[in-house]
Amino acid sequence: MEMNDRFLRACRRGPVDATPVWFMRQAGRYMPEYRAIREKYSLLEICYHPELAAEVTLQPVRALGVDAAILFADILLPAIPLGVGLEFARGEGPVLQNPVRTMEDVKRLQPVHPEKDLGYVMEAIRILRSELSIPLIGFCGAPFTVASYIVEGGSSREFLKTKMVMYSTPEVWHALMETLSGVLAEYLVAQIRAGAQAVQVFDSWVGALSPQDYEKFVLPYSQKVLQAAKAENVPVIHFGTNTTTLLPLMKRAGGDVIGLDWRIPLDDGWSLLGSDVAVQGNLDPAILFAPLPEIKVRVQDILRRAAGRPGHIFNLGHGILQHTPVENVKAVVDMAHEFSALREKV
């Protein structure tokens, strides 16, 4: 089985025959095959059963023709062995019964051994590597994003509790981030050693911070996770949303590839970062609901802005939304491949 490695080549800013495409949340609720599995199993049950997690990971690969698979898991899985009491409430997302807001709470966190405590993730990776002819991406949440869930006790819009710990008891914040960055670094390295050929660090909520707060309270901890992965010699993608003001700092924190969301034009984002880093993005997920001619205009605009420079991976600016038409997602893959391959021939 020959490996389609255009995604890995693009991560390293090498030449490609067409722009590689994959999507954040490419496996999940918008796909009928996934919904059929979810009728029988909860999200956590799918994660706990490696053969199910592998099957869900493979569903979009079969349906879409993407150039990379991303492991089906959840960024909060490492929170389970930490002992913060994770469950998924219907329609509400993650709920953590034991949020961490004091030094005593931090000290109560349990040690995590990824190979043992999260062994089901590694097993899913091993199964997938035997079945895939495209690269497999492993991932973890970034320390800030995982910390925000653990402090808030779930999702948040304002991140007020998180910021209050950060500003009012910085010693608690730094102790929590030190713990989390160690756990997440080991978790990512374990995924790579199990067979992940690239990894992405999701800092989904870091756009809630100012550059000054990012530099002081987040950067060193993200750097620790990103450097641990980089030391394993696989491409590392560093992603966040709402991060236009943070991009230079995110680059400093690390990553071979920086994810751009749709709020900044791709070429402007790349200029901010500099040409010595690859970029990933950056179609607005909502565009996938538009008529095909409008989708085509938007896809081609992004590819024109990338201008054939080595190191562009086509993706969304965040994850695929529920109810997205599968045929539109597939059309984007075909459009990106065709447009970029045509340009290569010119």
mmCIF file of C-alpha atoms in Angstrom:
data_model
loop_
_atom_site.group_PDB
_atom_site.id
_atom_site.type_symbol
_atom_site.label_atom_id
_atom_site.label_comp_id
_atom_site.label_asym_id
_atom_site.label_seq_id
_atom_site.Cartn_x
_atom_site.Cartn_y
_atom_site.Cartn_z
ATOM 1 C CA MET A 1 0.000 0.000 0.000
ATOM 2 C CA GLU A 2 1.747 3.147 -1.214
ATOM 3 C CA MET A 3 1.602 6.126 1.122
ATOM 4 C CA ASN A 4 0.133 9.418 -0.132
ATOM 5 C CA ASP A 5 2.549 11.721 1.709
ATOM 6 C CA ARG A 6 1.711 15.127 0.191
ATOM 7 C CA PHE A 7 0.411 16.267 3.598
ATOM 8 C CA LEU A 8 3.711 15.418 5.320
ATOM 9 C CA ARG A 9 5.701 17.063 2.517
ATOM 10 C CA ALA A 10 3.641 20.244 2.802
ATOM 11 C CA CYS A 11 4.179 20.311 6.593
ATOM 12 C CA ARG A 12 7.908 20.446 5.880
ATOM 13 C CA ARG A 13 7.420 23.063 3.121
ATOM 14 C CA GLY A 14 8.449 20.598 0.435
ATOM 15 C CA PRO A 15 7.122 20.393 -3.149
ATOM 16 C CA VAL A 16 3.673 18.773 -3.658
ATOM 17 C CA ASP A 17 1.700 17.658 -6.724
ATOM 18 C CA ALA A 18 -1.485 19.256 -5.281
ATOM 19 C CA THR A 19 -2.386 21.127 -2.087
ATOM 20 C CA PRO A 20 -3.116 18.588 0.659
ATOM 21 C CA VAL A 21 -6.535 18.795 2.320
ATOM 22 C CA TRP A 22 -7.923 17.546 5.610
ATOM 23 C CA PHE A 23 -10.531 18.979 7.986
ATOM 24 C CA MET A 24 -10.702 19.509 11.692
ATOM 25 C CA ARG A 25 -13.624 17.455 13.003
ATOM 26 C CA GLN A 26 -13.799 15.595 9.690
ATOM 27 C CA ALA A 27 -15.164 12.618 11.642
ATOM 28 C CA GLY A 28 -18.353 13.268 13.536
ATOM 29 C CA ARG A 29 -21.962 14.304 13.748
ATOM 30 C CA TYR A 30 -22.453 15.584 10.204
ATOM 31 C CA MET A 31 -21.755 12.070 8.818
ATOM 32 C CA PRO A 32 -24.615 9.525 8.773
ATOM 33 C CA GLU A 33 -22.145 6.659 9.374
ATOM 34 C CA TYR A 34 -20.997 8.333 12.590
ATOM 35 C CA ARG A 35 -24.536 9.035 13.776
ATOM 36 C CA ALA A 36 -25.350 5.344 13.316
ATOM 37 C CA ILE A 37 -22.503 4.412 15.687
ATOM 38 C CA ARG A 38 -23.502 7.151 18.141
ATOM 39 C CA GLU A 39 -26.972 5.654 18.423
ATOM 40 C CA LYS A 40 -25.332 2.678 20.139
ATOM 41 C CA TYR A 41 -22.339 4.245 21.928
ATOM 42 C CA SER A 42 -21.525 7.449 23.810
ATOM 43 C CA LEU A 43 -18.596 9.609 22.706
ATOM 44 C CA LEU A 44 -16.436 8.280 25.549
ATOM 45 C CA GLU A 45 -17.385 4.670 24.783
ATOM 46 C CA ILE A 46 -16.197 5.146 21.192
ATOM 47 C CA CYS A 47 -12.888 6.516 22.500
ATOM 48 C CA TYR A 48 -12.534 3.635 24.984
ATOM 49 C CA HIS A 49 -12.986 1.004 22.241
ATOM 50 C CA PRO A 50 -9.975 1.310 19.905
ATOM 51 C CA GLU A 51 -11.646 -0.577 17.051
ATOM 52 C CA LEU A 52 -14.619 1.847 17.182
ATOM 53 C CA ALA A 53 -12.346 4.920 17.375
ATOM 54 C CA ALA A 54 -10.420 3.536 14.379
ATOM 55 C CA GLU A 55 -13.615 2.940 12.409
ATOM 56 C CA VAL A 56 -14.856 6.499 13.068
ATOM 57 C CA THR A 57 -11.437 7.883 12.061
ATOM 58 C CA LEU A 58 -11.659 5.961 8.767
ATOM 59 C CA GLN A 59 -15.209 7.061 7.849
ATOM 60 C CA PRO A 60 -14.259 10.471 6.390
ATOM 61 C CA VAL A 61 -11.155 9.000 4.738
ATOM 62 C CA ARG A 62 -13.404 6.668 2.736
ATOM 63 C CA ALA A 63 -16.041 9.322 2.028
ATOM 64 C CA LEU A 64 -14.011 12.433 1.250
ATOM 65 C CA GLY A 65 -10.641 11.606 -0.327
ATOM 66 C CA VAL A 66 -8.702 13.680 2.235
ATOM 67 C CA ASP A 67 -4.887 13.605 2.424
ATOM 68 C CA ALA A 68 -4.620 12.958 6.176
ATOM 69 C CA ALA A 69 -6.629 11.188 8.860
ATOM 70 C CA ILE A 70 -6.968 12.642 12.337
ATOM 71 C CA LEU A 71 -7.407 10.247 15.204
ATOM 72 C CA PHE A 72 -10.904 10.237 16.692
ATOM 73 C CA ALA A 73 -10.496 11.190 20.351
ATOM 74 C CA ASP A 74 -11.344 14.122 22.622
ATOM 75 C CA ILE A 75 -8.989 16.806 23.909
ATOM 76 C CA LEU A 76 -10.228 16.170 27.464
ATOM 77 C CA LEU A 77 -9.334 12.454 27.649
ATOM 78 C CA PRO A 78 -6.187 13.220 29.747
ATOM 79 C CA ALA A 79 -8.470 14.957 32.273
ATOM 80 C CA ILE A 80 -10.022 11.588 33.175
ATOM 81 C CA PRO A 81 -6.929 10.047 34.824
ATOM 82 C CA LEU A 82 -6.169 13.468 36.393
ATOM 83 C CA GLY A 83 -9.316 12.844 38.468
ATOM 84 C CA VAL A 84 -11.433 15.903 37.607
ATOM 85 C CA GLY A 85 -14.548 13.815 36.911
ATOM 86 C CA LEU A 86 -15.265 14.272 33.212
ATOM 87 C CA GLU A 87 -18.621 13.425 31.691
ATOM 88 C CA PHE A 88 -20.487 14.627 28.610
ATOM 89 C CA ALA A 89 -23.928 16.027 29.387
ATOM 90 C CA ARG A 90 -26.503 15.709 26.617
ATOM 91 C CA GLY A 91 -26.529 18.893 24.550
ATOM 92 C CA GLU A 92 -24.204 20.674 26.977
ATOM 93 C CA GLY A 93 -20.773 19.332 26.130
ATOM 94 C CA PRO A 94 -18.170 18.384 28.739
ATOM 95 C CA VAL A 95 -18.861 18.752 32.458
ATOM 96 C CA LEU A 96 -16.097 18.394 35.060
ATOM 97 C CA GLN A 97 -17.413 17.686 38.537
ATOM 98 C CA ASN A 98 -14.156 18.546 40.339
ATOM 99 C CA PRO A 99 -12.944 21.860 38.874
ATOM 100 C CA VAL A 100 -9.489 23.099 39.863
ATOM 101 C CA ARG A 101 -9.329 26.608 41.352
ATOM 102 C CA THR A 102 -7.040 26.435 44.396
ATOM 103 C CA MET A 103 -3.575 25.111 45.184
ATOM 104 C CA GLU A 104 -5.206 22.247 47.117
ATOM 105 C CA ASP A 105 -7.147 21.333 43.966
ATOM 106 C CA VAL A 106 -3.920 21.290 41.920
ATOM 107 C CA LYS A 107 -2.213 19.101 44.511
ATOM 108 C CA ARG A 108 -5.120 16.632 44.377
ATOM 109 C CA LEU A 109 -4.578 15.967 40.660
ATOM 110 C CA GLN A 110 -3.500 12.384 40.031
ATOM 111 C CA PRO A 111 -0.308 11.440 38.169
ATOM 112 C CA VAL A 112 -0.997 10.375 34.577
ATOM 113 C CA HIS A 113 0.830 7.591 32.719
ATOM 114 C CA PRO A 114 -0.313 7.929 29.081
ATOM 115 C CA GLU A 115 0.704 4.415 27.965
ATOM 116 C CA LYS A 116 -1.331 2.863 30.774
ATOM 117 C CA ASP A 117 -4.075 5.384 31.541
ATOM 118 C CA LEU A 118 -4.729 6.319 27.900
ATOM 119 C CA GLY A 119 -3.615 3.049 26.346
ATOM 120 C CA TYR A 120 -6.850 2.799 24.343
ATOM 121 C CA VAL A 121 -5.730 5.871 22.340
ATOM 122 C CA MET A 122 -2.392 4.238 21.502
ATOM 123 C CA GLU A 123 -4.157 1.031 20.471
ATOM 124 C CA ALA A 124 -6.445 2.943 18.086
ATOM 125 C CA ILE A 125 -3.329 4.520 16.520
ATOM 126 C CA ARG A 126 -1.724 1.104 16.039
ATOM 127 C CA ILE A 127 -4.884 -0.283 14.380
ATOM 128 C CA LEU A 128 -5.117 2.730 12.058
ATOM 129 C CA ARG A 129 -1.508 2.603 10.969
ATOM 130 C CA SER A 130 -2.085 -0.914 9.639
ATOM 131 C CA GLU A 131 -5.091 0.256 7.573
ATOM 132 C CA LEU A 132 -4.264 3.756 6.295
ATOM 133 C CA SER A 133 -2.496 4.786 3.091
ATOM 134 C CA ILE A 134 -2.466 8.447 4.182
ATOM 135 C CA PRO A 135 -0.719 9.940 7.225
ATOM 136 C CA LEU A 136 -2.327 9.764 10.645
ATOM 137 C CA ILE A 137 -2.441 12.909 12.794
ATOM 138 C CA GLY A 138 -2.454 12.547 16.574
ATOM 139 C CA PHE A 139 -3.396 15.470 18.799
ATOM 140 C CA CYS A 140 -3.864 16.971 22.213
ATOM 141 C CA GLY A 141 -5.408 20.107 23.650
ATOM 142 C CA ALA A 142 -2.959 22.876 24.470
ATOM 143 C CA PRO A 143 -2.348 23.540 28.171
ATOM 144 C CA PHE A 144 -4.419 26.767 28.190
ATOM 145 C CA THR A 145 -7.453 25.239 26.500
ATOM 146 C CA VAL A 146 -7.425 22.138 28.721
ATOM 147 C CA ALA A 147 -6.859 24.339 31.798
ATOM 148 C CA SER A 148 -9.815 26.537 30.864
ATOM 149 C CA TYR A 149 -12.154 23.518 30.879
ATOM 150 C CA ILE A 150 -10.685 22.261 34.148
ATOM 151 C CA VAL A 151 -11.013 25.641 35.881
ATOM 152 C CA GLU A 152 -14.433 26.565 34.465
ATOM 153 C CA GLY A 153 -15.851 23.066 35.021
ATOM 154 C CA GLY A 154 -16.938 22.951 31.376
ATOM 155 C CA SER A 155 -17.296 25.235 28.368
ATOM 156 C CA SER A 156 -17.290 29.005 28.741
ATOM 157 C CA ARG A 157 -17.769 32.174 26.714
ATOM 158 C CA GLU A 158 -16.017 34.716 28.949
ATOM 159 C CA PHE A 159 -13.434 32.470 30.667
ATOM 160 C CA LEU A 160 -13.942 34.597 33.765
ATOM 161 C CA LYS A 161 -13.078 31.905 36.333
ATOM 162 C CA THR A 162 -9.973 31.013 34.293
ATOM 163 C CA LYS A 163 -8.813 34.626 34.149
ATOM 164 C CA MET A 164 -9.529 35.151 37.844
ATOM 165 C CA VAL A 165 -7.243 32.253 38.774
ATOM 166 C CA MET A 166 -4.640 33.667 36.371
ATOM 167 C CA TYR A 167 -4.816 37.237 37.712
ATOM 168 C CA SER A 168 -5.718 36.705 41.386
ATOM 169 C CA THR A 169 -3.706 33.572 42.231
ATOM 170 C CA PRO A 170 -0.990 33.333 39.568
ATOM 171 C CA GLU A 171 0.880 30.742 41.633
ATOM 172 C CA VAL A 172 -2.130 28.389 41.314
ATOM 173 C CA TRP A 173 -2.316 29.042 37.571
ATOM 174 C CA HIS A 174 1.395 28.327 37.021
ATOM 175 C CA ALA A 175 1.223 25.159 39.148
ATOM 176 C CA LEU A 176 -1.764 23.906 37.114
ATOM 177 C CA MET A 177 -0.100 24.760 33.782
ATOM 178 C CA GLU A 178 3.129 23.078 34.862
ATOM 179 C CA THR A 179 1.197 19.892 35.675
ATOM 180 C CA LEU A 180 -0.868 19.971 32.481
ATOM 181 C CA SER A 181 2.027 20.757 30.146
ATOM 182 C CA GLY A 182 3.941 17.778 31.544
ATOM 183 C CA VAL A 183 0.959 15.430 31.094
ATOM 184 C CA LEU A 184 0.131 16.707 27.592
ATOM 185 C CA ALA A 185 3.750 16.555 26.417
ATOM 186 C CA GLU A 186 4.007 12.905 27.520
ATOM 187 C CA TYR A 187 0.627 12.106 25.965
ATOM 188 C CA LEU A 188 1.639 13.557 22.600
ATOM 189 C CA VAL A 189 4.992 11.755 22.639
ATOM 190 C CA ALA A 190 3.195 8.474 23.465
ATOM 191 C CA GLN A 191 0.926 8.981 20.426
ATOM 192 C CA ILE A 192 3.920 9.572 18.160
ATOM 193 C CA ARG A 193 5.685 6.473 19.491
ATOM 194 C CA ALA A 194 2.485 4.467 18.885
ATOM 195 C CA GLY A 195 2.597 5.545 15.229
ATOM 196 C CA ALA A 196 1.107 9.060 14.746
ATOM 197 C CA GLN A 197 3.015 10.586 11.801
ATOM 198 C CA ALA A 198 2.169 14.205 12.664
ATOM 199 C CA VAL A 199 0.495 15.882 15.636
ATOM 200 C CA GLN A 200 -1.680 18.937 16.195
ATOM 201 C CA VAL A 201 -1.921 20.951 19.393
ATOM 202 C CA PHE A 202 -5.387 22.529 19.657
ATOM 203 C CA ASP A 203 -5.462 25.846 21.510
ATOM 204 C CA SER A 204 -9.087 26.405 20.595
ATOM 205 C CA TRP A 205 -9.892 29.036 23.248
ATOM 206 C CA VAL A 206 -6.607 30.945 23.540
ATOM 207 C CA GLY A 207 -8.033 33.808 21.453
ATOM 208 C CA ALA A 208 -9.716 34.939 24.690
ATOM 209 C CA LEU A 209 -6.339 36.319 25.829
ATOM 210 C CA SER A 210 -4.358 39.473 25.103
ATOM 211 C CA PRO A 211 -0.811 39.073 23.707
ATOM 212 C CA GLN A 212 0.639 40.150 27.068
ATOM 213 C CA ASP A 213 -1.320 37.497 28.968
ATOM 214 C CA TYR A 214 -0.470 34.860 26.359
ATOM 215 C CA GLU A 215 3.229 35.606 26.678
ATOM 216 C CA LYS A 216 3.208 35.550 30.475
ATOM 217 C CA PHE A 217 0.705 32.810 31.316
ATOM 218 C CA VAL A 218 0.638 30.475 28.304
ATOM 219 C CA LEU A 219 3.624 30.622 25.973
ATOM 220 C CA PRO A 220 6.180 28.709 28.103
ATOM 221 C CA TYR A 221 3.729 25.854 28.680
ATOM 222 C CA SER A 222 2.646 25.516 25.049
ATOM 223 C CA GLN A 223 6.323 25.643 24.128
ATOM 224 C CA LYS A 224 7.053 22.708 26.436
ATOM 225 C CA VAL A 225 4.409 20.527 24.724
ATOM 226 C CA LEU A 226 5.366 21.587 21.180
ATOM 227 C CA GLN A 227 9.093 21.060 21.790
ATOM 228 C CA ALA A 228 8.521 17.589 23.253
ATOM 229 C CA ALA A 229 6.659 16.582 20.079
ATOM 230 C CA LYS A 230 9.213 18.212 17.783
ATOM 231 C CA ALA A 231 11.987 16.225 19.462
ATOM 232 C CA GLU A 232 10.289 13.068 18.095
ATOM 233 C CA ASN A 233 10.936 14.272 14.512
ATOM 234 C CA VAL A 234 7.373 14.462 13.249
ATOM 235 C CA PRO A 235 5.661 17.602 11.895
ATOM 236 C CA VAL A 236 3.882 19.586 14.603
ATOM 237 C CA ILE A 237 0.838 21.793 13.895
ATOM 238 C CA HIS A 238 -0.024 24.591 16.325
ATOM 239 C CA PHE A 239 -3.641 25.719 16.024
ATOM 240 C CA GLY A 240 -5.801 28.336 17.708
ATOM 241 C CA THR A 241 -8.899 30.384 16.892
ATOM 242 C CA ASN A 242 -9.330 34.148 17.171
ATOM 243 C CA THR A 243 -5.546 34.412 17.247
ATOM 244 C CA THR A 244 -4.743 37.191 14.751
ATOM 245 C CA THR A 245 -3.063 39.252 17.502
ATOM 246 C CA LEU A 246 -1.264 36.183 18.891
ATOM 247 C CA LEU A 247 0.250 34.694 15.702
ATOM 248 C CA PRO A 248 3.851 35.945 16.191
ATOM 249 C CA LEU A 249 3.807 34.655 19.788
ATOM 250 C CA MET A 250 2.317 31.316 18.720
ATOM 251 C CA LYS A 251 5.110 30.960 16.195
ATOM 252 C CA ARG A 252 7.590 31.657 18.999
ATOM 253 C CA ALA A 253 5.938 28.955 21.114
ATOM 254 C CA GLY A 254 6.573 26.481 18.293
ATOM 255 C CA GLY A 255 5.164 24.400 15.483
ATOM 256 C CA ASP A 256 6.254 23.511 11.952
ATOM 257 C CA VAL A 257 2.766 24.529 10.798
ATOM 258 C CA ILE A 258 0.622 27.323 12.256
ATOM 259 C CA GLY A 259 -3.159 27.039 11.866
ATOM 260 C CA LEU A 260 -4.965 30.173 10.687
ATOM 261 C CA ASP A 261 -8.660 30.750 11.308
ATOM 262 C CA TRP A 262 -10.937 32.532 8.802
ATOM 263 C CA ARG A 263 -10.804 35.910 10.535
ATOM 264 C CA ILE A 264 -7.566 36.854 8.763
ATOM 265 C CA PRO A 265 -6.860 36.473 5.025
ATOM 266 C CA LEU A 266 -4.421 33.609 4.498
ATOM 267 C CA ASP A 267 -1.732 35.755 2.846
ATOM 268 C CA ASP A 268 -1.912 38.385 5.620
ATOM 269 C CA GLY A 269 -1.580 35.670 8.261
ATOM 270 C CA TRP A 270 1.390 34.129 6.464
ATOM 271 C CA SER A 271 3.049 37.565 6.167
ATOM 272 C CA LEU A 272 2.650 38.070 9.929
ATOM 273 C CA LEU A 273 4.258 34.691 10.590
ATOM 274 C CA GLY A 274 7.026 34.819 7.984
ATOM 275 C CA SER A 275 7.823 32.438 5.158
ATOM 276 C CA ASP A 276 9.904 30.069 7.329
ATOM 277 C CA VAL A 277 6.791 28.339 8.670
ATOM 278 C CA ALA A 278 4.020 26.375 6.941
ATOM 279 C CA VAL A 279 0.375 27.423 7.370
ATOM 280 C CA GLN A 280 -2.895 25.518 7.565
ATOM 281 C CA GLY A 281 -6.352 26.873 6.757
ATOM 282 C CA ASN A 282 -8.498 28.756 6.487
ATOM 283 C CA LEU A 283 -12.029 28.392 5.078
ATOM 284 C CA ASP A 284 -14.883 29.506 7.345
ATOM 285 C CA PRO A 285 -16.760 26.271 8.278
ATOM 286 C CA ALA A 286 -20.070 28.089 7.628
ATOM 287 C CA ILE A 287 -19.143 28.409 3.914
ATOM 288 C CA LEU A 288 -19.712 24.637 3.626
ATOM 289 C CA PHE A 289 -23.457 25.362 3.829
ATOM 290 C CA ALA A 290 -23.316 27.756 0.832
ATOM 291 C CA PRO A 291 -24.168 26.914 -2.813
ATOM 292 C CA LEU A 292 -21.325 25.170 -4.672
ATOM 293 C CA PRO A 293 -20.442 28.173 -6.906
ATOM 294 C CA GLU A 294 -19.890 30.330 -3.783
ATOM 295 C CA ILE A 295 -17.855 27.561 -2.108
ATOM 296 C CA LYS A 296 -15.680 27.365 -5.243
ATOM 297 C CA VAL A 297 -15.020 31.133 -5.208
ATOM 298 C CA ARG A 298 -13.948 30.945 -1.539
ATOM 299 C CA VAL A 299 -11.728 27.871 -2.002
ATOM 300 C CA GLN A 300 -10.002 29.402 -5.024
ATOM 301 C CA ASP A 301 -9.495 32.691 -3.170
ATOM 302 C CA ILE A 302 -7.613 30.908 -0.384
ATOM 303 C CA LEU A 303 -5.485 28.972 -2.893
ATOM 304 C CA ARG A 304 -4.696 32.172 -4.827
ATOM 305 C CA ARG A 305 -3.570 33.800 -1.597
ATOM 306 C CA ALA A 306 -1.317 30.792 -0.907
ATOM 307 C CA ALA A 307 0.051 31.452 -4.435
ATOM 308 C CA GLY A 308 1.584 28.017 -4.834
ATOM 309 C CA ARG A 309 4.151 28.669 -2.101
ATOM 310 C CA PRO A 310 5.395 25.468 -0.467
ATOM 311 C CA GLY A 311 3.916 24.814 2.957
ATOM 312 C CA HIS A 312 0.165 25.348 2.575
ATOM 313 C CA ILE A 313 -2.275 22.738 3.910
ATOM 314 C CA PHE A 314 -5.909 23.414 3.033
ATOM 315 C CA ASN A 315 -8.248 23.169 6.018
ATOM 316 C CA LEU A 316 -11.054 25.049 7.714
ATOM 317 C CA GLY A 317 -10.558 27.842 10.217
ATOM 318 C CA HIS A 318 -12.109 25.573 12.876
ATOM 319 C CA GLY A 319 -14.012 22.258 12.965
ATOM 320 C CA ILE A 320 -16.774 21.082 10.615
ATOM 321 C CA LEU A 321 -20.173 22.128 11.980
ATOM 322 C CA GLN A 322 -23.091 19.799 12.700
ATOM 323 C CA HIS A 323 -25.531 19.348 9.757
ATOM 324 C CA THR A 324 -22.852 20.290 7.182
ATOM 325 C CA PRO A 325 -23.751 18.620 3.838
ATOM 326 C CA VAL A 326 -21.249 15.788 3.309
ATOM 327 C CA GLU A 327 -21.319 16.318 -0.470
ATOM 328 C CA ASN A 328 -20.114 19.905 0.009
ATOM 329 C CA VAL A 329 -17.173 18.758 2.126
ATOM 330 C CA LYS A 330 -16.222 16.246 -0.567
ATOM 331 C CA ALA A 331 -16.572 18.978 -3.222
ATOM 332 C CA VAL A 332 -14.065 21.176 -1.358
ATOM 333 C CA VAL A 333 -11.481 18.368 -1.387
ATOM 334 C CA ASP A 334 -11.925 17.947 -5.139
ATOM 335 C CA MET A 335 -11.852 21.709 -5.810
ATOM 336 C CA ALA A 336 -8.654 22.249 -3.820
ATOM 337 C CA HIS A 337 -6.901 19.320 -5.480
ATOM 338 C CA GLU A 338 -7.996 20.285 -9.000
ATOM 339 C CA PHE A 339 -7.222 23.992 -8.695
ATOM 340 C CA SER A 340 -3.779 23.486 -7.181
ATOM 341 C CA ALA A 341 -2.859 20.626 -9.555
ATOM 342 C CA LEU A 342 -3.837 22.803 -12.535
ATOM 343 C CA ARG A 343 -1.591 25.571 -11.223
ATOM 344 C CA GLU A 344 1.293 23.114 -10.884
ATOM 345 C CA LYS A 345 0.977 22.328 -14.592
ATOM 346 C CA VAL A 346 0.989 25.962 -15.705
#
